[in-house]
Every structure is written in C-alpha cells, then in structure tokens.
mmCIF file of C-alpha atoms in Angstrom:
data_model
loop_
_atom_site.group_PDB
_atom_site.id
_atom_site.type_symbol
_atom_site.label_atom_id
_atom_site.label_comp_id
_atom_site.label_asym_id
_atom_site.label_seq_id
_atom_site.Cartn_x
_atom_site.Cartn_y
_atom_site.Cartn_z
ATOM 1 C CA UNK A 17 107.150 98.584 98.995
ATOM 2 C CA UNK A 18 106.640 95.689 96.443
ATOM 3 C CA UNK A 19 104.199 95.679 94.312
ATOM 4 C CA UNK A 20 103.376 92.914 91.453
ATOM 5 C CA UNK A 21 100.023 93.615 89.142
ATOM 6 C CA UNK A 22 98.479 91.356 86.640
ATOM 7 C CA UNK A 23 95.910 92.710 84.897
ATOM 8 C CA UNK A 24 94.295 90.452 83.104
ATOM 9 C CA UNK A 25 91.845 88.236 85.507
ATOM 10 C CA UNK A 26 90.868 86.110 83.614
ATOM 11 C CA UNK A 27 91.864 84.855 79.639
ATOM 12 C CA UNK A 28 90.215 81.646 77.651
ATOM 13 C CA UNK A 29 91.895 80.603 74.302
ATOM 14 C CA UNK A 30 90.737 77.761 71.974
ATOM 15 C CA UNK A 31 93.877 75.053 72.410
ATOM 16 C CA UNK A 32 96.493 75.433 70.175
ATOM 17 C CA UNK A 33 96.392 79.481 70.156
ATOM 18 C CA UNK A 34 99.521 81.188 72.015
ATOM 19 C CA UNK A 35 98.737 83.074 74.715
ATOM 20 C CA UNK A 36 100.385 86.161 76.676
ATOM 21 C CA UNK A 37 100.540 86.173 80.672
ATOM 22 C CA UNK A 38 101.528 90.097 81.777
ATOM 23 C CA UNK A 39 102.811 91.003 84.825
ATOM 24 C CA UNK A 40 104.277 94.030 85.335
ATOM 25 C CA UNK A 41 106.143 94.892 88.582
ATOM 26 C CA UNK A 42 107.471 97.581 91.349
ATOM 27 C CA UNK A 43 110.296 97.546 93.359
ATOM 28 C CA UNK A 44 112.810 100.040 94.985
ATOM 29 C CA UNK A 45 115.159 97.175 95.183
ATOM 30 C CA UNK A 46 118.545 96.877 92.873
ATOM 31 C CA UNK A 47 118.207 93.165 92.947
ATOM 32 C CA UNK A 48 115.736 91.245 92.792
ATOM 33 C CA UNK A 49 114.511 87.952 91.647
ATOM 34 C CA UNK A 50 111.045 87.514 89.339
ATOM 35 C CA UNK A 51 109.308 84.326 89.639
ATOM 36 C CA UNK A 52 106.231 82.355 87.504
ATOM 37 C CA UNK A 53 104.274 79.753 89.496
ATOM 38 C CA UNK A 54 101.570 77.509 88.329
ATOM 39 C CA UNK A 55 98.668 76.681 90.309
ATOM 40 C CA UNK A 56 96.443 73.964 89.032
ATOM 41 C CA UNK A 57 93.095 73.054 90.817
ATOM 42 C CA UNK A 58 94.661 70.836 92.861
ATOM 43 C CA UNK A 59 96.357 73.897 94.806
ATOM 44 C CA UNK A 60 99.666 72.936 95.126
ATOM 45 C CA UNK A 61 101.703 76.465 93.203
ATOM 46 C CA UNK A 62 104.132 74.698 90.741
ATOM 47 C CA UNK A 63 107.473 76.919 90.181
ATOM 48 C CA UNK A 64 107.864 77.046 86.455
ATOM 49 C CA UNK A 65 110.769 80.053 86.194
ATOM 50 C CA UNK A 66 113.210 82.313 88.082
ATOM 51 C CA UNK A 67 115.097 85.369 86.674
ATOM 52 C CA UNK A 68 117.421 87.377 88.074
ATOM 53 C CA UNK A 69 117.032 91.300 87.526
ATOM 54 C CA UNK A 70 120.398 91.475 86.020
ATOM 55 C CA UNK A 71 119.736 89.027 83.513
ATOM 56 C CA UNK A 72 117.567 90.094 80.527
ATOM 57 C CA UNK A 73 117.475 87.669 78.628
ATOM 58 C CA UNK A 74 114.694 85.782 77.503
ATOM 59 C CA UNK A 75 114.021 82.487 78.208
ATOM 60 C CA UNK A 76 112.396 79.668 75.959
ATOM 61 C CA UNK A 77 111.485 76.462 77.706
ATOM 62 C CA UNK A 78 109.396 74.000 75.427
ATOM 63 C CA UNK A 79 106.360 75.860 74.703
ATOM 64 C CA UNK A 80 106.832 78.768 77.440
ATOM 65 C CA UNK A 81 108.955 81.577 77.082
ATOM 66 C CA UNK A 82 109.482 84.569 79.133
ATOM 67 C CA UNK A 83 110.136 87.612 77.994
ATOM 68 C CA UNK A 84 112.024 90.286 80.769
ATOM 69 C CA UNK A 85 112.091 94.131 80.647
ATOM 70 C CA UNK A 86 113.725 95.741 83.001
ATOM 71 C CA UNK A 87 113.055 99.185 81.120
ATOM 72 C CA UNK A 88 109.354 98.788 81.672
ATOM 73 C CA UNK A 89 109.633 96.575 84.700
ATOM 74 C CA UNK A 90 107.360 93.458 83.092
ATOM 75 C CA UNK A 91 108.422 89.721 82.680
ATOM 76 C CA UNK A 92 105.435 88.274 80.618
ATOM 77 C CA UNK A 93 105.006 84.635 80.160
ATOM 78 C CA UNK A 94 104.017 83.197 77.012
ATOM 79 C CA UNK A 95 102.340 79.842 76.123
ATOM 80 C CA UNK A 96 102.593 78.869 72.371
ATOM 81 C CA UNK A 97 100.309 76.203 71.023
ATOM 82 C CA UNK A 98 98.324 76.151 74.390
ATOM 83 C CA UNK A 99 96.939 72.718 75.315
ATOM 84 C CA UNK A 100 94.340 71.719 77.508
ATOM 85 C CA UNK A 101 96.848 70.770 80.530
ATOM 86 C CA UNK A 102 97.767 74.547 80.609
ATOM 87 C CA UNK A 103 94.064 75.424 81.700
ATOM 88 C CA UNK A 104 95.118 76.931 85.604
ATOM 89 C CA UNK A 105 95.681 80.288 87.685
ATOM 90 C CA UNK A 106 98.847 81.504 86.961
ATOM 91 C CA UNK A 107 100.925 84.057 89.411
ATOM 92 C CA UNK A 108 103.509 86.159 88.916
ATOM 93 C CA UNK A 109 106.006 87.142 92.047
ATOM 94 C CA UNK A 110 108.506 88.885 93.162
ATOM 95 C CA UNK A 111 111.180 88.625 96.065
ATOM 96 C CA UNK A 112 113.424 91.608 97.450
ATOM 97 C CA UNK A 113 117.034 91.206 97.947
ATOM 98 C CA UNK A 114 117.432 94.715 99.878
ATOM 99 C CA UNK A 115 118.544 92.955 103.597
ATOM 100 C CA UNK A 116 119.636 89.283 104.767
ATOM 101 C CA UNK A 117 115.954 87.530 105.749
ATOM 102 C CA UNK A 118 114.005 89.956 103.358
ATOM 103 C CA UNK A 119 113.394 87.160 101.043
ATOM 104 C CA UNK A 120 109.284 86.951 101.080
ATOM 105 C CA UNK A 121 107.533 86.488 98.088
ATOM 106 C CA UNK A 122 104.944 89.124 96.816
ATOM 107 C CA UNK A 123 102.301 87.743 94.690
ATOM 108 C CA UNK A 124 100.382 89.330 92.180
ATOM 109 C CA UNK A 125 96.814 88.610 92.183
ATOM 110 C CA UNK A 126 97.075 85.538 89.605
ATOM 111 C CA UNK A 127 95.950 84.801 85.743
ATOM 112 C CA UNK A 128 92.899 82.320 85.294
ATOM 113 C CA UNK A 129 93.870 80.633 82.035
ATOM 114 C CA UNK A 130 91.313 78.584 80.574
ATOM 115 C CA UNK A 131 92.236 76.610 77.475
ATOM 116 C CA UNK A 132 88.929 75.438 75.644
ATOM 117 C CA UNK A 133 89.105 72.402 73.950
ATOM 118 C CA UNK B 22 114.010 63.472 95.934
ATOM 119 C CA UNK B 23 110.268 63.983 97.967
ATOM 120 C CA UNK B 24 108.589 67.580 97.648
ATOM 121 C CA UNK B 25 107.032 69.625 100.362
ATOM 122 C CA UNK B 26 104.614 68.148 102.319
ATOM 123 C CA UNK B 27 101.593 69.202 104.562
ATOM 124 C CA UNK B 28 99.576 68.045 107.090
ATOM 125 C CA UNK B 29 96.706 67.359 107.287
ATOM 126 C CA UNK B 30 95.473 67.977 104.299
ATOM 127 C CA UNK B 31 91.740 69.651 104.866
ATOM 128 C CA UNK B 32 90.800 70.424 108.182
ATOM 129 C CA UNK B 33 87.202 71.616 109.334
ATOM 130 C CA UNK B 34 87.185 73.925 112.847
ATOM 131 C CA UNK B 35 84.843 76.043 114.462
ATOM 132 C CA UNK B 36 85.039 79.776 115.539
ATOM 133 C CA UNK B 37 87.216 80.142 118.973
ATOM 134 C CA UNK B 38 89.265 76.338 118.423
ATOM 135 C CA UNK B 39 92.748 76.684 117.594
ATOM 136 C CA UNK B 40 94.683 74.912 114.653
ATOM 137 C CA UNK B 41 98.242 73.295 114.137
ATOM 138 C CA UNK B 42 99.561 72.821 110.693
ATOM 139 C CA UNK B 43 102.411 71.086 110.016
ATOM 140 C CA UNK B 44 105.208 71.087 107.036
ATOM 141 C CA UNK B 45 108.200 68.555 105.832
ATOM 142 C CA UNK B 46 110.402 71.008 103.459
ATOM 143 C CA UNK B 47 112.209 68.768 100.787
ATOM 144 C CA UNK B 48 115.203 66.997 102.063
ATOM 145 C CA UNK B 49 118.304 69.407 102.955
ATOM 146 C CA UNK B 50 116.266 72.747 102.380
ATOM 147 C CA UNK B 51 116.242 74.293 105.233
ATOM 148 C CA UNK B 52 114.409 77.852 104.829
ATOM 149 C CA UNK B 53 110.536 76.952 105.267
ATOM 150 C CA UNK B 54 107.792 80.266 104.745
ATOM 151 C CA UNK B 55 104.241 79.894 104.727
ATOM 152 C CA UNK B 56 101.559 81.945 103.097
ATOM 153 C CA UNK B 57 98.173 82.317 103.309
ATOM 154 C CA UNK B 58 95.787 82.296 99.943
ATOM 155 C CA UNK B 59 91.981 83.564 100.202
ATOM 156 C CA UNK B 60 89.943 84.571 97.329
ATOM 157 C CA UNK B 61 89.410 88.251 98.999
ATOM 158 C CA UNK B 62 93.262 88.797 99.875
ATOM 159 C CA UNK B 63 95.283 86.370 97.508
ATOM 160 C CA UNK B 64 98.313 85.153 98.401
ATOM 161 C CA UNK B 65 100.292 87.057 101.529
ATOM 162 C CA UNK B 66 103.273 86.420 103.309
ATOM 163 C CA UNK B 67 103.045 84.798 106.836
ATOM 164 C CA UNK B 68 106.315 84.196 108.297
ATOM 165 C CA UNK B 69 109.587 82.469 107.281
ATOM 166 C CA UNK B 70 112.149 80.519 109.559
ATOM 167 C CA UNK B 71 115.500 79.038 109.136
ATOM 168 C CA UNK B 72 117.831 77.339 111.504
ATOM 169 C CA UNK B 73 114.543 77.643 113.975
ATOM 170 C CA UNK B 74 114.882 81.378 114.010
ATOM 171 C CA UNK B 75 111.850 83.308 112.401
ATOM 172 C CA UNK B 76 113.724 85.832 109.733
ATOM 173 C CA UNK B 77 110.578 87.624 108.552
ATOM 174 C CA UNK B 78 107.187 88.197 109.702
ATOM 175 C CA UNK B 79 104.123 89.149 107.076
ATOM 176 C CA UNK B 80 101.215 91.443 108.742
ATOM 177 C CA UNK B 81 99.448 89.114 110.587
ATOM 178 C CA UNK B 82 97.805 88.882 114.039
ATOM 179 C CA UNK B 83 99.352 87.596 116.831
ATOM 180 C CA UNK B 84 97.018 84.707 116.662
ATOM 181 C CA UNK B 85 99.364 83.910 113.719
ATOM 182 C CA UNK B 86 102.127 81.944 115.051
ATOM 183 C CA UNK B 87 104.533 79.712 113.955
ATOM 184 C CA UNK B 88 107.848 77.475 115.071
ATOM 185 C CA UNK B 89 110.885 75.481 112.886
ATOM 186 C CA UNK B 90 112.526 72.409 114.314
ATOM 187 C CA UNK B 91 115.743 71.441 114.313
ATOM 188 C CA UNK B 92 115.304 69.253 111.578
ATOM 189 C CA UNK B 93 114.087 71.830 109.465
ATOM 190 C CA UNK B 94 109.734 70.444 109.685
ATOM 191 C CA UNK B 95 108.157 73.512 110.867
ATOM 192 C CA UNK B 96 104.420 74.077 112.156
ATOM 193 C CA UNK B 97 102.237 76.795 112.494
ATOM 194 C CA UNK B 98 99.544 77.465 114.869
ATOM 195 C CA UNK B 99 96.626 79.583 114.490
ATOM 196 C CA UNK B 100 94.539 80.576 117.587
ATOM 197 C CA UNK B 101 91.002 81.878 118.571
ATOM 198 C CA UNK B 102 89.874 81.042 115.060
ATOM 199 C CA UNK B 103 87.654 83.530 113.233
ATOM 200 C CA UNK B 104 85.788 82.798 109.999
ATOM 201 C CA UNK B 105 87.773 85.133 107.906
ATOM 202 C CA UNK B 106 91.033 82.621 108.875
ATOM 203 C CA UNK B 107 89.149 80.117 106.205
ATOM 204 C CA UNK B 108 92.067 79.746 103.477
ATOM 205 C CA UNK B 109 94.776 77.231 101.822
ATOM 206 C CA UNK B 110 97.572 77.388 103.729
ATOM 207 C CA UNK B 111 100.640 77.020 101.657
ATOM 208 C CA UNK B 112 103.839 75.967 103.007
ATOM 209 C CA UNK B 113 107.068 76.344 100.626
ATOM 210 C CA UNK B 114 110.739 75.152 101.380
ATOM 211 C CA UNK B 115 114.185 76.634 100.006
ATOM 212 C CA UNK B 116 117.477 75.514 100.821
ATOM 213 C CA UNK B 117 118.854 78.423 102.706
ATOM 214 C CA UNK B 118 117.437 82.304 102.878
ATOM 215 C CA UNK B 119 117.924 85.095 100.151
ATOM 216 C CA UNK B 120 118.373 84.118 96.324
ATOM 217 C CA UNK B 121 116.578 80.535 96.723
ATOM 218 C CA UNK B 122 113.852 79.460 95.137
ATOM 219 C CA UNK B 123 110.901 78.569 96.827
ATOM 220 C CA UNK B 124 108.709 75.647 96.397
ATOM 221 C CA UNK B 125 105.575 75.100 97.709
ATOM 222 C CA UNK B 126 103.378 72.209 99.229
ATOM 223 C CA UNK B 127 99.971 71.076 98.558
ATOM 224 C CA UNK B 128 98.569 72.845 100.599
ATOM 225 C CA UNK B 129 95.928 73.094 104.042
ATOM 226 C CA UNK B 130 92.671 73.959 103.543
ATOM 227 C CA UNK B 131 91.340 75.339 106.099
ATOM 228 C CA UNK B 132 87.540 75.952 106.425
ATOM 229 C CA UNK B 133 86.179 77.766 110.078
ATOM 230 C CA UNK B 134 82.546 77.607 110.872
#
C-alpha cells in the first residue's frame, strides 16, 4: 500500500523567511511519480510540481525548489523569501505506476502554511 | 486553454436526497478522477474513468457512483445521503491514464443536513 506522511500540521513564518514543506513517502512500487499541490482557501488544489522516481534531481522554480531523495524516500518543498500569497494548505502525493489504470493519487494529510505579514 | 470545471458549485441537501455532480475536464484530456476531501478523512480517491470505462475504484460505498461521457464530461452521483457525505468534491482531469498529471477543479461543496 501507499502511504504519504507530512508531519508538520501546521507552520507560520514571518514573510520573507524560507520555509521547509516535508513529506516523506512509502511505496512498494519501482516507479512512481511524486506530486506538490497547492490549495488556497478558495479550494481549487493548484499542481505546482511532478517528479519522476528516476529522476533525482532537484528542482528550482522561482522561489520553490524541491529537493528529492530516493534514499530516504522524501521530496521536500521549499519556499525561499516566503510572501504573503504563499499563506495555504499544501499536499504532498503520490501515484503508483505498478498496473495500467492504477494511477490514483494518495494524498498526504496537507501542510497549513501561514505566512504572517 | 479553459481548466476543469464543476458544477454546481455549493449545493445544500438533506439526509436520504440524492446528489449529481457534474465535471468538464480541460479540452482534449480525457482521464477524469474525483476525490473526496473532509477535514476527518482528507483527501481519498473515488473513482477514475477514461474512454467511459471506470479504471479504478477508491473504497467507497455503493452509494458512490459515477459515469464518463463520450465527450470526456463525467458526473457523479451520490445516493441516500448521510451527513458524514458533507465534503468538497474535487474533480481533476489528465489527458490519458498512467504517467499524467492531474489537475483539479474548483471544487463541490457539499453540505447534508
């Protein structure tokens, strides 16, 4: 089974500090893809990255970055200068590859981020 | 190019009444899942369809049910309502199954009384 745990709950920084999203992650699978969504009060979950297990490189978009480890099976997100517009619930997710149509999406239990002006 | 959208967009029902949501995936996906998101139970996997066939099936009920047309909208239906089916009901499009990147609608909120 897939599993997908972020610890931390809840996290407020004073804008303009950097902040660290963990997830950390359990699959039987060989392949697999990890996934960061953004969900802002309005509801809708915003896709912000995709990574492919094979692929551990890290990724720097703007003022996100992602850092993958397959060795300890996290992909942590982090913000750097946070702003105000980054204040939302933030999930991490995996999806299988194992069979054709096993493609759901397992959530972890989502990151409040609250960035205090 | 339009996202996801979902209809309606809050919907109030009482215990025992049944409910049809409805989803547009974005133009040319044609892989549409839908999940269910509740403070208790976070978000879990309903069902997914493509080409009108359902490929996967969370752990729901039976009350949980679902259908794709063959333009790719798809609706899901929810019967005998119970207060516990009060959620956001997320709807999220890919262009085909396996590898694809999902993205999600607005949103249904759904509130039972």
């Amino acid at each position: 089974a897939q599993k997908v745990t972020q610890a931390q709950t809840e996290i407020s920084v004073v804008e303009k500090e950097d902040v660290t999203l963990d997830c950390v992650y359990e699959t039987r699978d060989t392949t697999y893809y990890l996934f960061w969504y953004k969900q802002p009060p309005s509801g809708e979950l915003v896709f912000l990255i995709r990574r492919n297990s094979f692929d551990e490189q890290n990724e720097i978009s703007g003022r996100y970055s992602w850092n993958f480890q397959k060795s300890t099976s996290s992909f942590n997100f982090t913000i750097t200068a946070s702003q105000v517009v980054d204040s939302a619930v933030y999930f991490c997710a995996l999806s299988g590859f194992a069979n054709f149509g096993n493609e759901k999406l397992t959530f972890g239990t989502g990151t409040r981020l609250t960035i205090i002006p | 190019k339009a996202g996801v959208t979902q209809t309606p967009r809050y919907l109030i029902k009482t215990r025992g009444q049944q409910v049809t949501l409805s989803c547009s995936p974005i133009s040319g996906h044609r892989s549409v899942s839908w999940y269910q998101q509740t403070p208790g139970q976070g978000l879990q996997f309903l069902f997914e369809y493509f080409s009108e066939t359902q490929r996967n099936k969370g752990n729901f009920p039976g009350r949980f049910s679902g259908r794709q047309f063959s333009n790719s909208r798809s609706e899901m239906n929810v019967s005998t309502l119970e207060l516990g089916d009060s959620a956001l009901y997320l709807c999220a499009s890919s262009q085909a199954i396996g590898r694809e990147t999902q993205y999600f609608g607005p949103g249904t909120r759904l509130l039972v009384l």
